[in-house]
Coordinates of C-alpha atoms in Angstrom, one line a residue:
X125 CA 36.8 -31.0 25.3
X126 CA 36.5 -26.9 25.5
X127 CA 33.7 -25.0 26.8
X128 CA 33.3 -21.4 28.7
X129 CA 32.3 -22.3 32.1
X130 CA 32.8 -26.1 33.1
X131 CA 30.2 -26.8 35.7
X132 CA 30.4 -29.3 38.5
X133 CA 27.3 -31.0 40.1
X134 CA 23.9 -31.4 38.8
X135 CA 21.7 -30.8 41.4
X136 CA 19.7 -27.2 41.1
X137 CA 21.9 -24.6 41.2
X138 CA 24.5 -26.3 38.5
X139 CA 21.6 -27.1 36.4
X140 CA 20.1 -23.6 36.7
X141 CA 23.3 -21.7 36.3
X142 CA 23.9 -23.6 32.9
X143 CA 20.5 -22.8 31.9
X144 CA 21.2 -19.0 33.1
X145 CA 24.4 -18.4 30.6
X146 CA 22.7 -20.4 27.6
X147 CA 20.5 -17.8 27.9
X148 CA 22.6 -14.8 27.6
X149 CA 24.9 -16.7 24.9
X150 CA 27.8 -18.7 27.4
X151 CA 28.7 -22.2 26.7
X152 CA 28.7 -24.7 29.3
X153 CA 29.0 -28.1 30.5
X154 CA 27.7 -29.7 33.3
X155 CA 29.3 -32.9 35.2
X156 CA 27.4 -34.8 37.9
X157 CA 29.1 -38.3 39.1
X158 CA 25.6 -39.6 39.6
X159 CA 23.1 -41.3 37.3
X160 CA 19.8 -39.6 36.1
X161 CA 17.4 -41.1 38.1
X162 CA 19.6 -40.7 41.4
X163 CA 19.4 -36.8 41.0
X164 CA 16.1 -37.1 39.8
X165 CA 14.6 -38.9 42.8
X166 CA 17.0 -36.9 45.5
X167 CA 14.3 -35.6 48.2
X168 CA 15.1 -32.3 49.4
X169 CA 13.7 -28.8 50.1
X170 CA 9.8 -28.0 49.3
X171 CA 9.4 -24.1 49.8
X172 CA 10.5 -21.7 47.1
X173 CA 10.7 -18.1 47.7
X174 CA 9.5 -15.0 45.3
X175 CA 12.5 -14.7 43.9
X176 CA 13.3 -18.3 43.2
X177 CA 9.8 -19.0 41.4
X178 CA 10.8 -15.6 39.7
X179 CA 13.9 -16.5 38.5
X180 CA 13.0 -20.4 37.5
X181 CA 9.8 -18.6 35.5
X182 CA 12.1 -16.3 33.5
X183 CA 14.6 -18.8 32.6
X184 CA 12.2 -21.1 30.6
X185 CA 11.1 -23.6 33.2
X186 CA 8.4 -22.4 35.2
X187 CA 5.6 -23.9 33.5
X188 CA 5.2 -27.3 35.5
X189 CA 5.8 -25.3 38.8
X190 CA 3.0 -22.8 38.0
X191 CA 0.8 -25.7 36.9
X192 CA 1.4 -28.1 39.6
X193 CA 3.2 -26.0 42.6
X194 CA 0.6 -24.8 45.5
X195 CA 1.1 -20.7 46.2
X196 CA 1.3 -20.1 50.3
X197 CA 0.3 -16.9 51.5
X198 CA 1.4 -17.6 54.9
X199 CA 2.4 -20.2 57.5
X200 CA 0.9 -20.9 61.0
X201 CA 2.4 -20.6 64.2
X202 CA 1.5 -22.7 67.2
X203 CA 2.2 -23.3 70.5
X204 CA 0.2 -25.1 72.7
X205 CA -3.5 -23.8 72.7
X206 CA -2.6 -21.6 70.2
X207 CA -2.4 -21.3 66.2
X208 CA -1.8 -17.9 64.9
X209 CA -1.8 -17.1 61.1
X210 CA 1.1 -15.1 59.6
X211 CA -0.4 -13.2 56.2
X212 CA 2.4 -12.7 53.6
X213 CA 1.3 -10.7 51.3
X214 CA -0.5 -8.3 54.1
X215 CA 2.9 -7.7 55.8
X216 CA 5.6 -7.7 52.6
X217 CA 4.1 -7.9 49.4
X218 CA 5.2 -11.2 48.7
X219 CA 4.1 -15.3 49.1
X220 CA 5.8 -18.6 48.8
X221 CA 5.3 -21.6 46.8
X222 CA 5.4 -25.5 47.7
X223 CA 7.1 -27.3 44.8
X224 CA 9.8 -30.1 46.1
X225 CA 13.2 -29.6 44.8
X226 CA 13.0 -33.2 43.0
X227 CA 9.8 -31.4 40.3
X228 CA 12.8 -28.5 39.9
X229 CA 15.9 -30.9 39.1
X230 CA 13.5 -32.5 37.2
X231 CA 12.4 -29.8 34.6
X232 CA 16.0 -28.4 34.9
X233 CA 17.3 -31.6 33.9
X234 CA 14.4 -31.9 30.8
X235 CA 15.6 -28.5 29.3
X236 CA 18.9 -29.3 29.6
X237 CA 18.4 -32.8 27.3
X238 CA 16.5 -30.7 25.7
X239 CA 18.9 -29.4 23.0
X240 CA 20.6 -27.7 26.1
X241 CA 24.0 -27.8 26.8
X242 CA 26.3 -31.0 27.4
X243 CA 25.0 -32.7 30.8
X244 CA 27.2 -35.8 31.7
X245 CA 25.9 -38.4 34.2
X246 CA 28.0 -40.9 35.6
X247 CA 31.7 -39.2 35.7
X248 CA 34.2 -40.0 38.4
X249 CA 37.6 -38.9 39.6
X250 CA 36.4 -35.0 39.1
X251 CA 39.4 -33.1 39.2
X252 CA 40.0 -29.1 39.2
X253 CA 43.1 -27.9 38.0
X254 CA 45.3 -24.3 37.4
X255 CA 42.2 -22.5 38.7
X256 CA 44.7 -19.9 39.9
X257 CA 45.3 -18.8 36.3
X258 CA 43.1 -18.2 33.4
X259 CA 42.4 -21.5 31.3
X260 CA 41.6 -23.8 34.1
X261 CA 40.5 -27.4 33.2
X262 CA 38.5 -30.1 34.6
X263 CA 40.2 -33.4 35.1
X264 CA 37.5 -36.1 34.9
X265 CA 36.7 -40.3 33.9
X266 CA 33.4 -40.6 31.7
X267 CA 30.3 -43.5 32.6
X268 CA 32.3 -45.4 29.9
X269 CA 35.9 -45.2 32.1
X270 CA 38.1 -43.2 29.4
X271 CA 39.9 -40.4 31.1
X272 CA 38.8 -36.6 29.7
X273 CA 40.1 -33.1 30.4
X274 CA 37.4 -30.2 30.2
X275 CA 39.6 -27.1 29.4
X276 CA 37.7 -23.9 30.5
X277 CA 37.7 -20.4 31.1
X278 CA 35.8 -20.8 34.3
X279 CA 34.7 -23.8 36.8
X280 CA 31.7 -23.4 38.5
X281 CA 31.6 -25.7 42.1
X282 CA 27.8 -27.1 42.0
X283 CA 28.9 -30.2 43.7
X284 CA 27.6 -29.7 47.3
X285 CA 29.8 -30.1 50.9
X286 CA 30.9 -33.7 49.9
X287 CA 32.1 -32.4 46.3
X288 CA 36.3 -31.7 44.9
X289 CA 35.5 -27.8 44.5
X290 CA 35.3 -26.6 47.9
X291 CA 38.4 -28.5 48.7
X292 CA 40.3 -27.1 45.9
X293 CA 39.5 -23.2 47.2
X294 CA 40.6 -24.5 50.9
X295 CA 43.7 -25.7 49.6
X296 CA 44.2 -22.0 48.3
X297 CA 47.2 -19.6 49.3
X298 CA 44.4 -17.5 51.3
X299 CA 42.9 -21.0 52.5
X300 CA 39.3 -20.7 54.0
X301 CA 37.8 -19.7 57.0
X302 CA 35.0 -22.1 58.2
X303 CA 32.2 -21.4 60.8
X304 CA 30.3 -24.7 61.8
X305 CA 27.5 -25.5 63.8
X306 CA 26.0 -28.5 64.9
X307 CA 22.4 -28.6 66.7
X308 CA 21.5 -31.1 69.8
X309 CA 18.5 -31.9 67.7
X310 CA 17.6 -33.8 64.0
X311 CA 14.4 -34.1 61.9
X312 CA 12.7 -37.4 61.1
X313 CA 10.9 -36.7 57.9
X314 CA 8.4 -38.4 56.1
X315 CA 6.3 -38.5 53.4
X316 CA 2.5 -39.8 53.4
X317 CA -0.3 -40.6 50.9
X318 CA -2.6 -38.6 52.9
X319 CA -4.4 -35.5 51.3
X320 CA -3.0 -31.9 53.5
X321 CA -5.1 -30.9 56.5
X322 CA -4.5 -27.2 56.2
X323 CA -4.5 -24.5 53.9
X324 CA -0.6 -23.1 55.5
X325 CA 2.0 -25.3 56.6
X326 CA 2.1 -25.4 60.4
X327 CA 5.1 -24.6 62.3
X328 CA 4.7 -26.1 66.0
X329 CA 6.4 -25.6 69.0
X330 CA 5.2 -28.5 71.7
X331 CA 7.4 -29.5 74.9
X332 CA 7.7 -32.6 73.3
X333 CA 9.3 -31.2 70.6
X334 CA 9.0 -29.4 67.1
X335 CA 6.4 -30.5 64.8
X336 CA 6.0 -29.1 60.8
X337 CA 2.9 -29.8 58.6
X338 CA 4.0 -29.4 55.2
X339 CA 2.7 -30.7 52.0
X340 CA 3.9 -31.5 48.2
X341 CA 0.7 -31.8 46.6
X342 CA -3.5 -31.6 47.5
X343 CA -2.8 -35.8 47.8
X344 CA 0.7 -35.6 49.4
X345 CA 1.8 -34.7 53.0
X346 CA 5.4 -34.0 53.6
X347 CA 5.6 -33.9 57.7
X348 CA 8.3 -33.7 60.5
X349 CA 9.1 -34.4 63.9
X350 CA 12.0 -33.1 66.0
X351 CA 14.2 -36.3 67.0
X352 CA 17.7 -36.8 68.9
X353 CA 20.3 -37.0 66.7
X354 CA 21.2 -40.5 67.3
X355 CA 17.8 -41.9 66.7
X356 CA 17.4 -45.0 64.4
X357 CA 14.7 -44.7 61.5
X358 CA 14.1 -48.8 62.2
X359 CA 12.7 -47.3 65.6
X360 CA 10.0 -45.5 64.6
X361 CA 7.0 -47.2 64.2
X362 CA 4.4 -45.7 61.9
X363 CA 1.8 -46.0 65.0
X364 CA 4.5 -44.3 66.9
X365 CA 5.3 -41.3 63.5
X366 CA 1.4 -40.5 63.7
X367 CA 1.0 -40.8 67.3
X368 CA 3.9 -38.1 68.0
X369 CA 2.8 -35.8 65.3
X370 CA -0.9 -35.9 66.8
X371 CA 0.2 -34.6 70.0
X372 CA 2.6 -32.1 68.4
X373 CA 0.2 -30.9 66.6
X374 CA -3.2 -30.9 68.5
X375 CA -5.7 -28.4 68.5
X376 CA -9.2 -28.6 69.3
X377 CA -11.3 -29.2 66.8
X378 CA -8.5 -30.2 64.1
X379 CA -6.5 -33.2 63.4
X380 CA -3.8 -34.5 60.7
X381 CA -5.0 -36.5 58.3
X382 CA -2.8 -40.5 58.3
X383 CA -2.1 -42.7 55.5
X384 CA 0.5 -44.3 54.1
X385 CA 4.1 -43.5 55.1
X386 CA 6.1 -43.7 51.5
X387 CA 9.3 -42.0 52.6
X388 CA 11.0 -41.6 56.1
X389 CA 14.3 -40.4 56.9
X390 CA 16.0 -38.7 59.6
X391 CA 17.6 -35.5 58.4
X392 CA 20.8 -33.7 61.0
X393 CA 20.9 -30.2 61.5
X394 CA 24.1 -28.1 61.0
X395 CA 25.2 -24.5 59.9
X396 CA 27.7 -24.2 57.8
X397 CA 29.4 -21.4 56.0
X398 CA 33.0 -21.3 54.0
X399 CA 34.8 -18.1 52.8
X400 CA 35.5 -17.1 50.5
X401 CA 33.5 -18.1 47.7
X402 CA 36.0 -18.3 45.2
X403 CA 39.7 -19.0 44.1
X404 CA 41.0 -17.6 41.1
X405 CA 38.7 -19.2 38.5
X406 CA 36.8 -21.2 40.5
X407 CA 33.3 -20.0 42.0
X408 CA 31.6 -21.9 44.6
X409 CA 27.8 -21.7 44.8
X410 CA 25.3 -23.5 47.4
X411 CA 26.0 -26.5 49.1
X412 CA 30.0 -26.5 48.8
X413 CA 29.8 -22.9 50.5
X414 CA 27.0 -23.1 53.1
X415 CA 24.5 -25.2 54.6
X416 CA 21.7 -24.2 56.7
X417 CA 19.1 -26.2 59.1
X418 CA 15.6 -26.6 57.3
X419 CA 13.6 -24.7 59.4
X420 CA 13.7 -21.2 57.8
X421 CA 13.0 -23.4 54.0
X422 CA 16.6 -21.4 53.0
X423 CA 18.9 -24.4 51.7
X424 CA 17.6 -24.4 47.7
X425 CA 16.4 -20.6 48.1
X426 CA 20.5 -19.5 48.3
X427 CA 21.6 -21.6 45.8
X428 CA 19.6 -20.2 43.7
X429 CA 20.2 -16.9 44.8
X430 CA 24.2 -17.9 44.3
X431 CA 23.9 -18.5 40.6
X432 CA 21.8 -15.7 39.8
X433 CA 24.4 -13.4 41.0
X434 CA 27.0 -15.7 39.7
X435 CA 25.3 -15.9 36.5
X436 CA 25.3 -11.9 35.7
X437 CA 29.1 -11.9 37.0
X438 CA 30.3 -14.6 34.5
X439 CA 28.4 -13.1 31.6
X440 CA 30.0 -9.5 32.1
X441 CA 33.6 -11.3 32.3
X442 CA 33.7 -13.4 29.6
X443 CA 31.7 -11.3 27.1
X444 CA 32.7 -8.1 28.2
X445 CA 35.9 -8.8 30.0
X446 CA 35.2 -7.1 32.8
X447 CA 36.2 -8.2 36.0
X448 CA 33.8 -5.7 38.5
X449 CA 31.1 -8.5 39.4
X450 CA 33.1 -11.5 39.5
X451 CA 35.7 -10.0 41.9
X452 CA 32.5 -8.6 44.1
X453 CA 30.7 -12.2 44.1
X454 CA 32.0 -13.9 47.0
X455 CA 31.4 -10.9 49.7
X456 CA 28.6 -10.1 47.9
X457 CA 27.0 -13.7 47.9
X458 CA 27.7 -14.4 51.6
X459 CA 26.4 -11.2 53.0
X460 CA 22.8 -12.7 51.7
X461 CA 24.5 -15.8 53.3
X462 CA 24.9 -14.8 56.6
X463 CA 21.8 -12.8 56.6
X464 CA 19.4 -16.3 55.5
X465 CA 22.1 -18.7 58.2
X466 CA 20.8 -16.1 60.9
X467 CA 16.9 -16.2 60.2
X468 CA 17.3 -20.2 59.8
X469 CA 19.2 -20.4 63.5
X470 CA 16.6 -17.6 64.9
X471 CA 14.0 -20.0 63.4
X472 CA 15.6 -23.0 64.9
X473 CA 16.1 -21.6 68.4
X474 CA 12.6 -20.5 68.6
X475 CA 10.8 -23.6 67.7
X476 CA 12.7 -26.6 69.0
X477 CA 12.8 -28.0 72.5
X478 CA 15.9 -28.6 74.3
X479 CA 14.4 -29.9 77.6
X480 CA 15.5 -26.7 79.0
X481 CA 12.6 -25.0 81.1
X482 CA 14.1 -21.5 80.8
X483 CA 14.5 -22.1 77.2
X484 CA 11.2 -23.2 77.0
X485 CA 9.9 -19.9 78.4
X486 CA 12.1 -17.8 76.5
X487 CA 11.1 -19.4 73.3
X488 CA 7.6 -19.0 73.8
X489 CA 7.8 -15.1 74.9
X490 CA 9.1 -14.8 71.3
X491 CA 6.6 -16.5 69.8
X492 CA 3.9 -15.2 71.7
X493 CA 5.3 -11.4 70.3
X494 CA 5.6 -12.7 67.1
X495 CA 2.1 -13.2 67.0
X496 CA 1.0 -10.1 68.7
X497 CA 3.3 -7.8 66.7
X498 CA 2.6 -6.7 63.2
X499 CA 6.7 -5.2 63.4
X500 CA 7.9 -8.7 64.4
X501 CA 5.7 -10.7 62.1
X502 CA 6.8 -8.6 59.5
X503 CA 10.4 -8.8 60.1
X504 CA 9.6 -12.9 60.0
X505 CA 8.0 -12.6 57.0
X506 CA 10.4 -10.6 54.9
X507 CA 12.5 -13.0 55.3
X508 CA 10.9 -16.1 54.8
X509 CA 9.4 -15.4 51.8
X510 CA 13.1 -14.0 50.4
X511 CA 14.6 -10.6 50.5
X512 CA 15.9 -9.3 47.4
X513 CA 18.8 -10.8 45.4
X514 CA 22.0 -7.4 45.9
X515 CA 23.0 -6.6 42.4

């Protein structure tokens, strides 16, 4: 098998990246060693930012998202006796949209079968190889067992923290520099036939613990509560779910609306980042370079922001030869990386308890100025709602 750029995982940004190059005339093909329906039903991120909705719109699958996705103009902040409203598009121009990650990888996935480029479910014993020169190949098994080699001019690593590509770069001459870390905290996430009680998604800080109010559709509530880490999902009741997010969440006058619990799952909370970006002829983007806690809505946001800047380096080298971009992606990809992995732990430090009283008071002086200062809610808001992409 030959192709351009040989792409490994199938989750967003692989998907979106091979959509990116059809576009502008590059072959690709994607590998992804799990079946359709497993990618397809992966639950994951919810919020897009301005630029991803932007950049899913011009590349040809924006149609479902703009017909089915909910535009947020803001969130709510809330503290105990307290909800203030953050307006995006007053303080930076700019809103959000709720569309969960499984409706992208869905309509990526439909354009790609679409008369797209080769997608391959199923493959196994995915293999990088000479990425250090300049016809690397991809060592791989089909869903039918026969053993294949994918010779390329580039490898794109989709493939996520667990994937072969990001072990590949470490294994490098420069190796890789890792920063890591782990919060005292996890989320137990669920999601609940119950129609959304509120126009914004609520982010709540409570001595209990954090509380979000999200949503996926006007009959759909996606929700979270701040757990321990070692928590067992078998231990939580749904009695016990509603009865924590209640209190989290109260304010006089309002309520959540219940129903039935479809999905629950409790979700660990990490930073992660791993430099550089790249080895030779191998280019890491989202999940196999960085991961970041939930709370600033950030994880899908980067990757996509990876592969767009990915995407423009790759067409200027292999149609034009030129190596400018492709040299420049790595340091220019994690300075956006570092900038979203500090809003995400600023985010996390503000909202979730630690059982700390000084913490506690600290944490709510911030919130408290973020909702008297139009400076400091602007600062929040340019970044939640996604600074620009560098060129």
């Amino acid at each position: 098998m030959r192709t351009q750029v040989g792409i490994i995982g199938a989750g967003p940004a692989g998907l979106l990246l091979s959509r990116l190059l059809t576009r502008h005339g590059i072959d690709s093909v994607v590998l992804e060693n799990r079946s359709r329906d497993y990618v397809e039903a992966r639950i994951r991120a919810g919020i897009l930012e301005q630029h991803t909705v932007d950049t899913l719109t011009a590349a040809g699958v924006g149609d479902r998202l703009h017909r089915e996705g909910l535009e947020h103009s803001g969130i709510h902040l809330q503290y105990p006796g307290t909800r203030h409203t953050l307006d995006f598009p007053a303080l930076c121009g700019r809103s959000v949209w709720v569309y969960g990650q499984t409706e992208v990888t869905k309509d990526l996935v439909a354009a790609q079968l679409d008369g797209g480029p080769p997608l391959l479910f199923e493959v196994s014993d995915v293999t990088p190889e000479d990425v250090d020169g300049d016809a690397p190949r991809i060592r791989f098994t089909d869903a039918d067992g026969i053993p294949q080699v994918l010779e390329c001019d580039v490898i794109a690593g989709t493939d996520g923290f667990h994937g072969p590509s990001r072990a590949v770069v470490a294994a490098g001459a420069g190796g890789a520099r890792v920063w890591e870390r782990t919060y005292p905290y996890a989320w137990l996430g669920i999601l609940a036939d119950a129609a959304p009680a509120t126009d914004e998604l609520i982010y709540a800080w409570h001595p209990d613990g954090f509380a979000l109010y999200s949503m996926r559709s006007p009959k759909v509530s996606r929700l979270y509560l701040q757990v321990d880490p070692d928590e067992k999902i078998e231990d939580w009741s749904d009695d016990r779910i509603w009865d924590g997010l209640a209190t989290r969440l109260a304010l006089d006058g309002w309520a959540p609306n219940t129903g039935p619990i479809t999905d629950r799952s409790i979700l660990p909370m990490r930073s992660f980042v791993s430099a550089p970006m790249r080895r030779g002829r191998l280019f890491l983007a989202g999940d196999a370079a960085h991961i970041v806690p939930p709370t600033g809505a950030k994880g899908l946001n980067l990757a996509v922001a990876d592969v767009t800047l990915l995407a423009t380096a790759l067409v200027r080298l292999l149609r034009e030869g030129r190596t400018d971009l492709a040299d420049a992606y790595s340091d220019t990809a994690l300075r956006r990386v570092w900038r979203c992995t500090h809003f995400s732990w600023w985010m996390t430090s503000m909202l979730h308890a630690s059982g700390d009283d000084f913490d506690a008071q600290l944490q709510l002086s911030q919130l408290r100025r973020v909702c008297s200062s139009e400076a400091a809610a602007r600062e929040l808001a340019e970044n939640y709602t996604g600074l620009p992409i560098e060129a």
